[in-house]
PDB file of C-alpha atoms in Angstrom:
ATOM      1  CA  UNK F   1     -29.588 -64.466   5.660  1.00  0.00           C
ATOM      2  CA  UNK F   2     -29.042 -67.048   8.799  1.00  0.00           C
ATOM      3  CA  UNK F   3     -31.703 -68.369  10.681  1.00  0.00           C
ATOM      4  CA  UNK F   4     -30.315 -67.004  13.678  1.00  0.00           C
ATOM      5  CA  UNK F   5     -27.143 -64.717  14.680  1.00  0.00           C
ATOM      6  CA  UNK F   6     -25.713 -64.104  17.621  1.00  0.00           C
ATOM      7  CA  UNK F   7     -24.868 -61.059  19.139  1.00  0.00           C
ATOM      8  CA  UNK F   8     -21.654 -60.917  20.827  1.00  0.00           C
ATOM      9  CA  UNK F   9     -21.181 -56.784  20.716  1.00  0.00           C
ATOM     10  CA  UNK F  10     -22.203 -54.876  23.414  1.00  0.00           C
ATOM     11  CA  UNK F  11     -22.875 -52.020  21.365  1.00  0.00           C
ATOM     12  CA  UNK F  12     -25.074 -54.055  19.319  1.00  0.00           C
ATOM     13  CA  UNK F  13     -27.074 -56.105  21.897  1.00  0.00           C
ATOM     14  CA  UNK F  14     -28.156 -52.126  22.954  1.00  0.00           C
ATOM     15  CA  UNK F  15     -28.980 -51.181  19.609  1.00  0.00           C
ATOM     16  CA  UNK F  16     -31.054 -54.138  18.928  1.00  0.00           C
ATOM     17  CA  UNK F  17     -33.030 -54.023  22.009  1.00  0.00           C
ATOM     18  CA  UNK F  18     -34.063 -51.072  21.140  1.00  0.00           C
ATOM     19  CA  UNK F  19     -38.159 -51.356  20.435  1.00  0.00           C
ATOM     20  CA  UNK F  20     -38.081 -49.190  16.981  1.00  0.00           C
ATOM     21  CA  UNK F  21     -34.633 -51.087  15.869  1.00  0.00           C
ATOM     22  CA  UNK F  22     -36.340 -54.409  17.218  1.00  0.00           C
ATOM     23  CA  UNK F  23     -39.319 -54.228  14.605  1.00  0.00           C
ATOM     24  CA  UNK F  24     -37.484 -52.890  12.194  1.00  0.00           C
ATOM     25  CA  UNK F  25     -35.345 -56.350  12.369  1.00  0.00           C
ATOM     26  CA  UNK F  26     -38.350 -57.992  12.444  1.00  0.00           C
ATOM     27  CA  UNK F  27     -39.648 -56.187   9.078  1.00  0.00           C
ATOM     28  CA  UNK F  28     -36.672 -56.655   7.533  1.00  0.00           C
ATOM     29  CA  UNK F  29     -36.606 -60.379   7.632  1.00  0.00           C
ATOM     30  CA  UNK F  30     -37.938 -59.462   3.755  1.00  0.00           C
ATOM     31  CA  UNK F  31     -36.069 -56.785   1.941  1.00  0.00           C
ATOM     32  CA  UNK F  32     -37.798 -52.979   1.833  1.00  0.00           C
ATOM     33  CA  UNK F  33     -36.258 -49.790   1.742  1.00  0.00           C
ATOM     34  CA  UNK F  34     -36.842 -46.459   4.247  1.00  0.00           C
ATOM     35  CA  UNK F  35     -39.554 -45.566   2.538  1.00  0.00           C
ATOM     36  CA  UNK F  36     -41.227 -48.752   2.369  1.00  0.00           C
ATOM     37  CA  UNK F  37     -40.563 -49.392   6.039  1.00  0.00           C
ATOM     38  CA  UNK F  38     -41.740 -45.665   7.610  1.00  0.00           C
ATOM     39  CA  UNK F  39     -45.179 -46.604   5.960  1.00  0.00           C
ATOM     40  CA  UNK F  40     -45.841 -50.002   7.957  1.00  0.00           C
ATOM     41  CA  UNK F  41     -44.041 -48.604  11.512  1.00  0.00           C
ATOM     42  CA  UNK F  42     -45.589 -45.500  10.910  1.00  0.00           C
ATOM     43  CA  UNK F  43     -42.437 -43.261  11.606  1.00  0.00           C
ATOM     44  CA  UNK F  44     -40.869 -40.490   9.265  1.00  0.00           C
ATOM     45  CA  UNK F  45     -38.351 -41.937   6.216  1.00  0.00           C
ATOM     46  CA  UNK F  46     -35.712 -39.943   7.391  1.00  0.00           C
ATOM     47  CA  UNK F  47     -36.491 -41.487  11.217  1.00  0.00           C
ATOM     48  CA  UNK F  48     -36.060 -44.441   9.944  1.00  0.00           C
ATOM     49  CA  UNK F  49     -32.879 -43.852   7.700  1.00  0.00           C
ATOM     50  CA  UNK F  50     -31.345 -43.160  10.666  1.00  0.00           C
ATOM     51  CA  UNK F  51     -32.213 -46.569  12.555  1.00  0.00           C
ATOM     52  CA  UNK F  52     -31.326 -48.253   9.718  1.00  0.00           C
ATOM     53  CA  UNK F  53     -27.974 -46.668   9.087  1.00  0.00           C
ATOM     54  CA  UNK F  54     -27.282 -47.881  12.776  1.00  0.00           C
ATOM     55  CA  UNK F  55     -28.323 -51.105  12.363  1.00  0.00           C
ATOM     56  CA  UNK F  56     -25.904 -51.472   9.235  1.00  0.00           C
ATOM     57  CA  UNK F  57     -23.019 -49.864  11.636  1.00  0.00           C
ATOM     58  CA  UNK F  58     -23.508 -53.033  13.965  1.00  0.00           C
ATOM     59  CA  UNK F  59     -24.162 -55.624  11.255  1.00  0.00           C
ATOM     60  CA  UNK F  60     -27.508 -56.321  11.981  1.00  0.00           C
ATOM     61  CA  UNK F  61     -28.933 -55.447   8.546  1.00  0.00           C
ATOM     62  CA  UNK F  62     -27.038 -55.333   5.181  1.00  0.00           C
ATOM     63  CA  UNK F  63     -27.206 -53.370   2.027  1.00  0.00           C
ATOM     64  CA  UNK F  64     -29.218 -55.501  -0.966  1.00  0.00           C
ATOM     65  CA  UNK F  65     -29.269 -53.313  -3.507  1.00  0.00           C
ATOM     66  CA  UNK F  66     -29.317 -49.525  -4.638  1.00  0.00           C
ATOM     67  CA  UNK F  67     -32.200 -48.243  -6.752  1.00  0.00           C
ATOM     68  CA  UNK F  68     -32.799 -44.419  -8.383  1.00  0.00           C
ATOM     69  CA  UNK F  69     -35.625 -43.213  -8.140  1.00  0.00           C
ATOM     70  CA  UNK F  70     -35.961 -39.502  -9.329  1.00  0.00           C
ATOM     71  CA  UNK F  71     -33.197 -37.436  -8.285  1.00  0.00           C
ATOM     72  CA  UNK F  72     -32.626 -39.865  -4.968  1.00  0.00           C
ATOM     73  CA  UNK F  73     -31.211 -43.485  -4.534  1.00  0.00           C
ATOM     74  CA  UNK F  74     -33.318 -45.718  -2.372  1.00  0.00           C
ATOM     75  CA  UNK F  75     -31.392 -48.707  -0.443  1.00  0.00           C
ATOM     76  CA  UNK F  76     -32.845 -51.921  -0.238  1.00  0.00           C
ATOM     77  CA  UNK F  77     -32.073 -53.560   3.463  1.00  0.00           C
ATOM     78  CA  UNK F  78     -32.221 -56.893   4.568  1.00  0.00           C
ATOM     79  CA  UNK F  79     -31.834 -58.411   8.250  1.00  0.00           C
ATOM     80  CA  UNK F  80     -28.610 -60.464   8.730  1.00  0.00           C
ATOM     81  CA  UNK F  81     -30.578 -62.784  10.319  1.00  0.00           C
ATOM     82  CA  UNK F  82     -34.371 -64.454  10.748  1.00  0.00           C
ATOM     83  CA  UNK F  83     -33.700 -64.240  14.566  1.00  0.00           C
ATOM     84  CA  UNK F  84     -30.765 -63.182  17.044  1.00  0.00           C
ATOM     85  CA  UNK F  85     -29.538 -64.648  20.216  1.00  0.00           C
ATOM     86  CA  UNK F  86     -27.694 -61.903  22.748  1.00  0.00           C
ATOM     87  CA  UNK F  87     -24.674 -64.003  23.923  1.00  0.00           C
ATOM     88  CA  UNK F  88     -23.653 -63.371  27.443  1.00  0.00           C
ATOM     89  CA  UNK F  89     -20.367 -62.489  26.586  1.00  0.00           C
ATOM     90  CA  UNK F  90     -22.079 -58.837  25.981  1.00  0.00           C
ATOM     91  CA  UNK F  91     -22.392 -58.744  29.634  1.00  0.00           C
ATOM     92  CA  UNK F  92     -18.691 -59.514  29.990  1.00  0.00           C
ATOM     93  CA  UNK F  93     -17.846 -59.656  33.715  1.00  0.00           C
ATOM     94  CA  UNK F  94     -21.326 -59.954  34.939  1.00  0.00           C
ATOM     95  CA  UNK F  95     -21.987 -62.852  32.295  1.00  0.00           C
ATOM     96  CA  UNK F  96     -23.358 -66.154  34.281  1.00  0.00           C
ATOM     97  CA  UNK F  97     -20.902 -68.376  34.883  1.00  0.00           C
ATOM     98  CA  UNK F  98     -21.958 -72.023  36.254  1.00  0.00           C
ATOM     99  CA  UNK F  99     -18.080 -72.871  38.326  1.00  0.00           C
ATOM    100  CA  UNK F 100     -18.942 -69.882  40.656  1.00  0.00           C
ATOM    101  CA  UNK F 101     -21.610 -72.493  42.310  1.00  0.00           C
ATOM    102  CA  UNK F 102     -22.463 -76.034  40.230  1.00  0.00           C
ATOM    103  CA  UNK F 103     -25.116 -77.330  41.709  1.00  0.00           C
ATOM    104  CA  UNK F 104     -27.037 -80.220  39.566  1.00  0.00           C
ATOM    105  CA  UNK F 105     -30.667 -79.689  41.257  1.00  0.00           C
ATOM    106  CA  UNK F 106     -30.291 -75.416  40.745  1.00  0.00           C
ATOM    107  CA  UNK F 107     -32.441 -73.928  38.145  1.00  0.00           C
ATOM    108  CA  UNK F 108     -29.996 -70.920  38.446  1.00  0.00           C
ATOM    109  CA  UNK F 109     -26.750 -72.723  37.364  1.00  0.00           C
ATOM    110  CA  UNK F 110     -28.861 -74.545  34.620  1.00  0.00           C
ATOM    111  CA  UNK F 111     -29.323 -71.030  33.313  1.00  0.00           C
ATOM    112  CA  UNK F 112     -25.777 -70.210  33.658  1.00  0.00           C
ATOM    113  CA  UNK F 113     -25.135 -73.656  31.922  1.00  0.00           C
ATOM    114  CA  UNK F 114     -27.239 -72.419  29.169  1.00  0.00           C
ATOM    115  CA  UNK F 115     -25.817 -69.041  29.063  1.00  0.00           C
ATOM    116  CA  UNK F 116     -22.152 -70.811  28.672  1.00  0.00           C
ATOM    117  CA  UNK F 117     -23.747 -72.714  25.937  1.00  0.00           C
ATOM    118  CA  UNK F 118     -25.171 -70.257  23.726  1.00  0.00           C
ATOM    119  CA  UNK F 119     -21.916 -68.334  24.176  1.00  0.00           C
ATOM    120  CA  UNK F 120     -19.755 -70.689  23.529  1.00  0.00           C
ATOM    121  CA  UNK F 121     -22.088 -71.892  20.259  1.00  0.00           C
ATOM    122  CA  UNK F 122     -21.741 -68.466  19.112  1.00  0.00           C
ATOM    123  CA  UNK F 123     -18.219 -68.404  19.144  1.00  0.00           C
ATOM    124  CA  UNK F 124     -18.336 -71.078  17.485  1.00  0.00           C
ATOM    125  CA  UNK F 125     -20.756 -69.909  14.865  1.00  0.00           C
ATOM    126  CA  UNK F 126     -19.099 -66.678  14.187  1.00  0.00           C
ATOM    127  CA  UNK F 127     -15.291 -68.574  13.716  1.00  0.00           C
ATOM    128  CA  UNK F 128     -16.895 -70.564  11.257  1.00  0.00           C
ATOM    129  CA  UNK F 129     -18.689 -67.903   9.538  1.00  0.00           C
ATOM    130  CA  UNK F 130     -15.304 -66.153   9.172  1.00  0.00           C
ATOM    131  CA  UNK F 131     -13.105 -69.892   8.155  1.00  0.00           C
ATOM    132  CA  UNK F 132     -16.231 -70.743   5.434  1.00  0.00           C
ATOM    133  CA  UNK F 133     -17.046 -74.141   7.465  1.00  0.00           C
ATOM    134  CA  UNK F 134     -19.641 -75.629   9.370  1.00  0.00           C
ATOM    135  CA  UNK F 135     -19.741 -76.357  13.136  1.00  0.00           C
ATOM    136  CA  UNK F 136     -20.442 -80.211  13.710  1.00  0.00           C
ATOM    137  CA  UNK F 137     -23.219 -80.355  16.444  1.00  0.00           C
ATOM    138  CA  UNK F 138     -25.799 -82.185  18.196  1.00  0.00           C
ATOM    139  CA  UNK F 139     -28.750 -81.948  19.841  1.00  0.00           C
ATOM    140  CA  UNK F 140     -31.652 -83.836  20.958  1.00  0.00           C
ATOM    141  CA  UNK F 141     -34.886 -81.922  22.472  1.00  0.00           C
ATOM    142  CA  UNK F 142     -38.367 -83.680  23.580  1.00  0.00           C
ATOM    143  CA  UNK F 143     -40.324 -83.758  26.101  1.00  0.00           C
ATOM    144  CA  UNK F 144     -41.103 -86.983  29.265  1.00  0.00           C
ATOM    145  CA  UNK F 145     -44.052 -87.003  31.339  1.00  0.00           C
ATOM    146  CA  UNK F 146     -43.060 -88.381  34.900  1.00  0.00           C
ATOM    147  CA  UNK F 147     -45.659 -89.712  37.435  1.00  0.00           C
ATOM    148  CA  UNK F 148     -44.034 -88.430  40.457  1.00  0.00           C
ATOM    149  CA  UNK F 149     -41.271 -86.283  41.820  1.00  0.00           C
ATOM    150  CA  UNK F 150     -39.406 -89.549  42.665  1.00  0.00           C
ATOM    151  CA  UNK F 151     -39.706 -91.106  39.190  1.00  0.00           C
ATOM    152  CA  UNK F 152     -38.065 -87.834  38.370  1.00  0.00           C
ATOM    153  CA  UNK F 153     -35.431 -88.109  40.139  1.00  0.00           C
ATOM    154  CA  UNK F 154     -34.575 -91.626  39.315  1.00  0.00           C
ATOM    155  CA  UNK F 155     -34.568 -90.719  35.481  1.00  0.00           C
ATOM    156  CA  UNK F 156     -32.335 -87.791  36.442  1.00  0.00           C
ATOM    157  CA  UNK F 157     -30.038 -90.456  38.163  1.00  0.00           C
ATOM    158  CA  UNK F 158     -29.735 -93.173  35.324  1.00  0.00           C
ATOM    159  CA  UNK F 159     -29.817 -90.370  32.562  1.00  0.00           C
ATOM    160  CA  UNK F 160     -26.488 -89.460  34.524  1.00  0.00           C
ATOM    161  CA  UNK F 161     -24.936 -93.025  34.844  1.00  0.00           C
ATOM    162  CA  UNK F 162     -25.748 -93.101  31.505  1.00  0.00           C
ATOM    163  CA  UNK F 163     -24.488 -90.239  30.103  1.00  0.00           C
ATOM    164  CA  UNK F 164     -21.290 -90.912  32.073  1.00  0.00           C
ATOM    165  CA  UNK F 165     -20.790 -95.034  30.816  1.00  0.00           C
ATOM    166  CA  UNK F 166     -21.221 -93.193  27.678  1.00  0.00           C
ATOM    167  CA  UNK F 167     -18.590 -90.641  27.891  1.00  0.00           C
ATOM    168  CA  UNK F 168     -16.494 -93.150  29.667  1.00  0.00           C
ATOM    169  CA  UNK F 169     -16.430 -95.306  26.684  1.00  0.00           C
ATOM    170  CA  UNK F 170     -15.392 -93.026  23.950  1.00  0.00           C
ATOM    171  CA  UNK F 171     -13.596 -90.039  25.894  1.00  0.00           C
ATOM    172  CA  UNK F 172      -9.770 -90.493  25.284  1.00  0.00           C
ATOM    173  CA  UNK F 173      -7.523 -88.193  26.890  1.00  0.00           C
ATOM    174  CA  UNK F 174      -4.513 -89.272  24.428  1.00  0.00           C
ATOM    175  CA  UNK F 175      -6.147 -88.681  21.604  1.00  0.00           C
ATOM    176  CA  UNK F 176      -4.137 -87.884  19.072  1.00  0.00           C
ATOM    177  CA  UNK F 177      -5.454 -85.178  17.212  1.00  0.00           C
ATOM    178  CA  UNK F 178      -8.642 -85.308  18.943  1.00  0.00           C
ATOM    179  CA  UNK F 179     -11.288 -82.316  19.698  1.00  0.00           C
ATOM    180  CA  UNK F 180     -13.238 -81.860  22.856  1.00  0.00           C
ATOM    181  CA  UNK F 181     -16.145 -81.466  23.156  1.00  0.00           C
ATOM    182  CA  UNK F 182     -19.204 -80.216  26.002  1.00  0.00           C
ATOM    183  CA  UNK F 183     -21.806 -82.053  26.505  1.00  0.00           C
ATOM    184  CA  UNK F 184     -24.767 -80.293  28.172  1.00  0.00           C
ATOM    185  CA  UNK F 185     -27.665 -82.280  29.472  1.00  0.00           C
ATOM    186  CA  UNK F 186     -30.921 -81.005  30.781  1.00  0.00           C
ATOM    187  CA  UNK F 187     -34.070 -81.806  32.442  1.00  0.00           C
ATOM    188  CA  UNK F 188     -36.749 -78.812  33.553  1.00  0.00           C
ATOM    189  CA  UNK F 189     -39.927 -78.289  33.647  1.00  0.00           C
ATOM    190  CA  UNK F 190     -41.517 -77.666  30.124  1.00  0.00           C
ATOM    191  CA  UNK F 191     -43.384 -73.867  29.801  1.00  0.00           C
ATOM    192  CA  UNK F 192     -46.277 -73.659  27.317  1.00  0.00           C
ATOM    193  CA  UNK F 193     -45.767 -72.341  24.394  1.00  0.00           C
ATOM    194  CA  UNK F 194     -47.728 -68.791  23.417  1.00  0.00           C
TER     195      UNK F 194
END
């Protein structure tokens, strides 16, 4: 089981929005058959057959094992993942995309920023899944506490001549062999967590 998946499907970004499919997911982040899940969501077995047989369809839970018991054989299930992440590229044409207006100071084309990011990430994720290999990444996430709106801004302005010296010094367009890569650098305003 991963951590987190991302769905890239449209047909599975609707079936796992679903509220009954949702919590289902969310039980099955530990094995349990039909029977075992109708009892905690309080829905009939054969309800819930059904959800899960849908779920399987999309590969959003997998079969662990097959038991008998009586006359009948009970599945086990098990989430693909801990978590998922609904890329954007389920919206297809609609999906955010941050060259229709790139502006630095927008909260909207951060989001489409981010939206390109996890998309792109899950791309990545799912090749790699497929080739056996790992995706070499890097993040760094915190937290600063300015003092004003202007101190703000002046961090925002020497992060950016930073970042820039930085890619200026090992960016080389004649690599040979070489990979590139996108660098994505934010600043917001933090929300608490619940």
């Amino acid at each position: 089981m991963f951590d987190v998946a991302v769905i890239e499907d449209p047909a599975a970004a609707e079936i796992s929005l679903d509220p009954i499919r949702a919590r289902l997911l969310a039980e099955l982040a530990e094995p349990g058959s039909a029977t075992m899940l109708a009892a905690k969501v309080g829905l009939p077995r054969q309800k819930v057959n059904y959800h899960l047989r849908t779920l399987e369809q999309h590969g959003l839970v997998e079969l662990m094992e097959e038991r008998r018991k009586g006359n009948a054989i009970e599945r086990v299930m098990r989430a693909t993942a801990a978590s998922y992440v609904i890329s954007p590229a389920a919206l297809g044409a609609v999906q955010p995309d941050p060259s229709r207006a790139p502006d630095r100071l927008s909260a909207r084309w951060l989001l489409a920023v981010a939206s390109r990011l996890v998309r792109d990430v899950g791309v990545l994720i799912t090749g790699a899944a497929k080739a056996q290999k790992r995706v070499a990444t890097f993040a760094i996430d915190g937290t600063v506490r300015f003092s004003s709106a202007a101190d703000r801004a002046a961090f925002a302005e020497e992060l950016a001549n930073a970042v820039t010296t930085l890619v200026s010094k090992y960016h080389d367009e004649q690599a040979e062999g070489g990979r590139e890569h996108r660098i994505v650098v934010a600043v917001h305003p933090s929300v608490p967590e619940e």
